[in-house]
């Protein structure tokens, strides 16, 4: 099992694709293990050396007491890149993963060649802080399937809920959450949530020299459009693309277009 000791913890990762291809580091969001990248990695591994990781606090990676910070989690990844002898990588970060990616580019600019920032934020307003606090409360009080239901309501768009096939898949997902073998412990979820709440990179983003693709969904109620627009405006070399009729999980709702769009952008940048 591939484990790297970095920044005081054991970090689990997997590699997919050719070892000679351009390295692509994938950083997932709050509550999610690296395996959530599977529908994307299955496509991207044809073009890149994909490095898929379980963040601090989830999956097979250590789950120390929190709170965590996005800077701390970025340093986790810097240590991983050092251990893999990778001098410079392309980075795709989703949600909380986008905040970690921002910090990795800010704190270790020589390690990052380009960034794809999915449903990102540079800072939390009071609404965002309240949502993350409520996520912690729900995790503490809800059964796993109830917690899953709340997260689904945050991340899927109306178009998905109105699709009977997708709605049935979401119901199946809630059932699986009830019997999941490796649930994230409360203290680890709280650690990640505090990292999300306290992330504030707005003043540092203008210093980035790497090209960035900021991408999201126009119906995202979790991290609304203004957040993506603020990130894109702050980064000097940023492109912005927002999907119609898509929410926080736009990368599943618009899977084929997203996989191809990101692949094409990364091959140029």
Coordinates of C-alpha atoms in Angstrom, one line a residue:
X1 CA 0.0 0.0 0.0
X2 CA 1.7 3.3 -1.1
X3 CA 2.2 5.4 2.0
X4 CA 4.5 8.5 2.3
X5 CA 5.4 10.0 5.6
X6 CA 5.1 13.8 5.2
X7 CA 4.6 16.7 7.5
X8 CA 4.0 14.5 10.6
X9 CA 1.5 12.0 9.1
X10 CA 1.2 9.0 6.8
X11 CA -0.3 10.0 3.5
X12 CA -2.0 7.4 1.2
X13 CA -1.7 7.8 -2.5
X14 CA -2.1 5.9 -5.8
X15 CA -0.7 6.4 -9.2
X16 CA -2.4 5.8 -12.5
X17 CA -1.1 6.2 -16.1
X18 CA 2.3 6.1 -17.6
X19 CA 5.2 7.0 -15.3
X20 CA 6.8 8.9 -18.2
X21 CA 3.7 11.1 -18.7
X22 CA 3.3 14.6 -17.3
X23 CA 2.5 14.4 -13.6
X24 CA -1.0 15.5 -12.6
X25 CA -1.8 15.8 -8.9
X26 CA -5.5 15.5 -7.9
X27 CA -6.7 16.9 -4.6
X28 CA -10.3 16.1 -3.5
X29 CA -12.7 18.0 -1.3
X30 CA -14.1 17.8 2.2
X31 CA -15.2 14.3 3.4
X32 CA -14.1 12.7 0.1
X33 CA -11.3 10.1 -0.4
X34 CA -9.2 10.2 -3.5
X35 CA -11.3 7.3 -5.0
X36 CA -14.0 9.9 -5.9
X37 CA -11.7 10.9 -8.8
X38 CA -12.3 7.6 -10.5
X39 CA -14.6 8.7 -13.4
X40 CA -12.0 11.4 -14.2
X41 CA -8.9 9.4 -13.7
X42 CA -10.2 6.7 -16.0
X43 CA -10.0 9.3 -18.8
X44 CA -7.1 11.4 -17.8
X45 CA -4.7 8.5 -17.1
X46 CA -4.4 8.1 -20.9
X47 CA -2.7 11.4 -21.1
X48 CA -1.1 12.1 -17.6
X49 CA 0.6 10.4 -14.7
X50 CA -2.2 10.8 -12.3
X51 CA -1.4 11.0 -8.5
X52 CA -4.6 10.4 -6.5
X53 CA -4.4 11.1 -2.7
X54 CA -6.5 10.7 0.4
X55 CA -6.4 14.0 2.2
X56 CA -5.4 14.4 5.8
X57 CA -8.4 13.2 7.8
X58 CA -10.0 10.8 5.3
X59 CA -9.6 7.4 3.7
X60 CA -6.4 5.5 4.3
X61 CA -4.4 8.6 5.3
X62 CA -3.9 9.5 9.0
X63 CA -6.6 11.3 10.8
X64 CA -5.0 13.4 13.5
X65 CA -6.8 15.7 15.8
X66 CA -7.6 19.1 14.3
X67 CA -8.2 21.8 13.5
X68 CA -6.4 21.6 10.2
X69 CA -5.4 24.4 7.9
X70 CA -5.2 24.6 4.1
X71 CA -1.6 25.7 4.4
X72 CA -0.8 22.6 6.5
X73 CA -2.5 20.4 4.0
X74 CA -0.6 22.0 1.2
X75 CA 2.6 21.2 3.0
X76 CA 1.4 17.6 3.2
X77 CA 1.4 17.5 -0.6
X78 CA 4.7 19.3 -0.9
X79 CA 6.2 16.5 1.1
X80 CA 4.6 13.9 -1.1
X81 CA 6.0 15.5 -4.2
X82 CA 9.5 15.6 -2.6
X83 CA 9.1 11.9 -1.8
X84 CA 8.2 11.1 -5.4
X85 CA 11.0 13.2 -6.7
X86 CA 8.6 15.4 -8.7
X87 CA 9.9 18.9 -9.2
X88 CA 6.9 20.4 -10.9
X89 CA 3.3 19.1 -11.4
X90 CA 0.0 20.2 -12.8
X91 CA -2.6 20.3 -10.1
X92 CA -6.4 19.8 -10.1
X93 CA -8.2 20.7 -6.9
X94 CA -11.9 20.2 -6.2
X95 CA -13.7 22.4 -3.6
X96 CA -11.6 22.1 -0.4
X97 CA -9.0 20.6 -2.8
X98 CA -9.0 23.9 -4.7
X99 CA -8.1 25.8 -1.5
X100 CA -5.2 23.3 -0.8
X101 CA -4.1 23.8 -4.4
X102 CA -4.1 27.5 -4.0
X103 CA -1.9 27.2 -0.9
X104 CA 0.4 24.8 -2.6
X105 CA 1.0 27.3 -5.5
X106 CA 1.4 30.1 -3.0
X107 CA 3.7 28.3 -0.5
X108 CA 5.6 26.1 -3.0
X109 CA 5.4 27.9 -6.4
X110 CA 8.3 26.1 -7.9
X111 CA 6.4 22.8 -7.6
X112 CA 3.3 23.9 -9.5
X113 CA 3.2 24.5 -13.3
X114 CA -0.6 25.1 -13.7
X115 CA -3.8 24.9 -11.7
X116 CA -7.4 23.8 -12.3
X117 CA -9.5 25.1 -9.5
X118 CA -12.9 23.5 -9.3
X119 CA -15.7 25.3 -7.4
X120 CA -13.1 27.3 -5.5
X121 CA -13.2 30.1 -2.9
X122 CA -10.5 32.5 -1.8
X123 CA -12.3 33.3 1.5
X124 CA -15.5 32.4 3.3
X125 CA -18.2 34.9 3.9
X126 CA -20.5 34.5 6.9
X127 CA -22.9 32.3 4.9
X128 CA -20.1 29.9 3.9
X129 CA -18.8 29.7 7.5
X130 CA -22.3 28.9 8.7
X131 CA -22.7 26.1 6.1
X132 CA -19.4 24.5 7.2
X133 CA -20.4 24.8 10.8
X134 CA -23.7 23.2 10.0
X135 CA -21.9 20.4 8.2
X136 CA -20.1 19.7 11.5
X137 CA -23.3 19.7 13.5
X138 CA -25.0 17.4 11.0
X139 CA -22.1 15.0 11.1
X140 CA -22.3 14.9 14.9
X141 CA -26.1 14.3 15.1
X142 CA -27.2 12.6 11.9
X143 CA -27.1 8.9 10.9
X144 CA -24.6 8.4 8.0
X145 CA -27.4 8.1 5.5
X146 CA -29.0 11.4 6.8
X147 CA -25.6 13.1 6.6
X148 CA -25.2 11.9 3.0
X149 CA -28.6 13.3 2.2
X150 CA -27.7 16.7 3.4
X151 CA -24.5 16.8 1.5
X152 CA -26.3 15.7 -1.7
X153 CA -28.7 18.6 -1.2
X154 CA -25.8 20.9 -1.1
X155 CA -23.9 19.7 -4.1
X156 CA -26.4 18.5 -6.8
X157 CA -28.4 20.9 -9.0
X158 CA -32.2 20.9 -9.5
X159 CA -31.6 19.3 -12.9
X160 CA -30.1 16.2 -11.3
X161 CA -32.8 15.9 -8.6
X162 CA -35.5 16.2 -11.4
X163 CA -33.9 13.3 -13.3
X164 CA -35.5 10.1 -12.0
X165 CA -32.4 8.0 -12.9
X166 CA -30.1 10.3 -11.0
X167 CA -32.5 10.6 -8.1
X168 CA -32.5 6.8 -7.8
X169 CA -28.7 6.8 -7.8
X170 CA -28.6 9.4 -5.1
X171 CA -31.0 7.2 -3.0
X172 CA -28.7 4.2 -3.5
X173 CA -25.8 6.4 -2.4
X174 CA -27.5 7.2 0.8
X175 CA -28.1 3.5 1.5
X176 CA -24.4 2.8 0.8
X177 CA -23.5 5.5 3.3
X178 CA -25.4 3.6 6.0
X179 CA -23.3 0.5 5.6
X180 CA -20.0 2.1 4.6
X181 CA -17.0 0.3 6.0
X182 CA -14.7 3.3 6.4
X183 CA -16.7 6.3 7.6
X184 CA -14.8 9.5 8.3
X185 CA -14.6 10.1 12.1
X186 CA -16.2 13.3 13.4
X187 CA -13.0 14.9 14.6
X188 CA -11.4 14.5 11.1
X189 CA -14.4 16.1 9.4
X190 CA -14.3 18.9 11.9
X191 CA -10.6 19.3 11.2
X192 CA -11.2 19.6 7.5
X193 CA -14.2 21.9 8.0
X194 CA -12.1 24.4 10.0
X195 CA -9.5 24.4 7.3
X196 CA -12.3 25.4 4.8
X197 CA -13.6 28.1 7.2
X198 CA -10.2 29.7 7.9
X199 CA -8.9 29.6 4.3
X200 CA -8.1 33.1 3.1
X201 CA -5.8 33.5 0.2
X202 CA -7.3 36.5 -1.5
X203 CA -4.4 38.8 -0.9
X204 CA -1.9 36.2 -2.1
X205 CA -3.6 35.0 -5.3
X206 CA -2.4 38.0 -7.3
X207 CA 1.2 36.9 -6.8
X208 CA 0.6 33.6 -8.6
X209 CA 2.4 33.3 -12.0
X210 CA 0.9 30.0 -13.0
X211 CA -2.0 29.8 -15.5
X212 CA -5.2 28.7 -13.9
X213 CA -8.6 27.4 -15.1
X214 CA -11.3 28.3 -12.6
X215 CA -14.3 26.1 -13.3
X216 CA -17.7 25.5 -11.7
X217 CA -21.5 25.4 -12.0
X218 CA -23.8 28.3 -12.2
X219 CA -26.3 26.7 -9.8
X220 CA -23.8 25.9 -7.1
X221 CA -25.5 26.8 -3.8
X222 CA -22.5 25.4 -1.7
X223 CA -19.8 27.6 -3.2
X224 CA -21.7 30.2 -5.2
X225 CA -20.6 31.8 -8.5
X226 CA -19.3 34.9 -6.8
X227 CA -16.6 32.8 -5.2
X228 CA -15.3 31.4 -8.5
X229 CA -15.5 34.8 -10.0
X230 CA -13.5 36.3 -7.2
X231 CA -10.8 33.7 -7.5
X232 CA -10.6 34.1 -11.3
X233 CA -10.3 37.9 -11.0
X234 CA -7.6 37.7 -8.4
X235 CA -5.3 35.3 -10.3
X236 CA -3.5 37.2 -13.2
X237 CA -3.5 34.3 -15.7
X238 CA -6.9 32.8 -15.0
X239 CA -9.5 31.5 -17.4
X240 CA -13.1 31.1 -16.1
X241 CA -15.7 28.6 -17.2
X242 CA -19.1 28.1 -15.6
X243 CA -21.6 25.3 -16.6
X244 CA -25.2 26.0 -17.1
X245 CA -27.7 23.9 -15.1
X246 CA -25.0 22.4 -12.9
X247 CA -24.2 22.6 -9.2
X248 CA -21.2 22.0 -6.9
X249 CA -20.8 18.5 -8.4
X250 CA -20.8 19.8 -11.9
X251 CA -17.9 17.6 -12.8
X252 CA -20.2 14.6 -12.5
X253 CA -23.3 16.3 -13.9
X254 CA -21.3 17.4 -17.0
X255 CA -18.8 14.5 -16.8
X256 CA -17.8 13.9 -20.5
X257 CA -17.5 17.6 -21.3
X258 CA -15.6 18.3 -18.1
X259 CA -13.1 15.5 -18.6
X260 CA -12.3 16.5 -22.1
X261 CA -12.3 20.3 -21.4
X262 CA -9.8 19.9 -18.5
X263 CA -7.6 17.4 -20.4
X264 CA -7.4 19.8 -23.4
X265 CA -6.6 22.8 -21.2
X266 CA -3.9 20.9 -19.2
X267 CA -2.2 19.7 -22.4
X268 CA -1.8 23.4 -23.4
X269 CA -0.9 24.7 -20.0

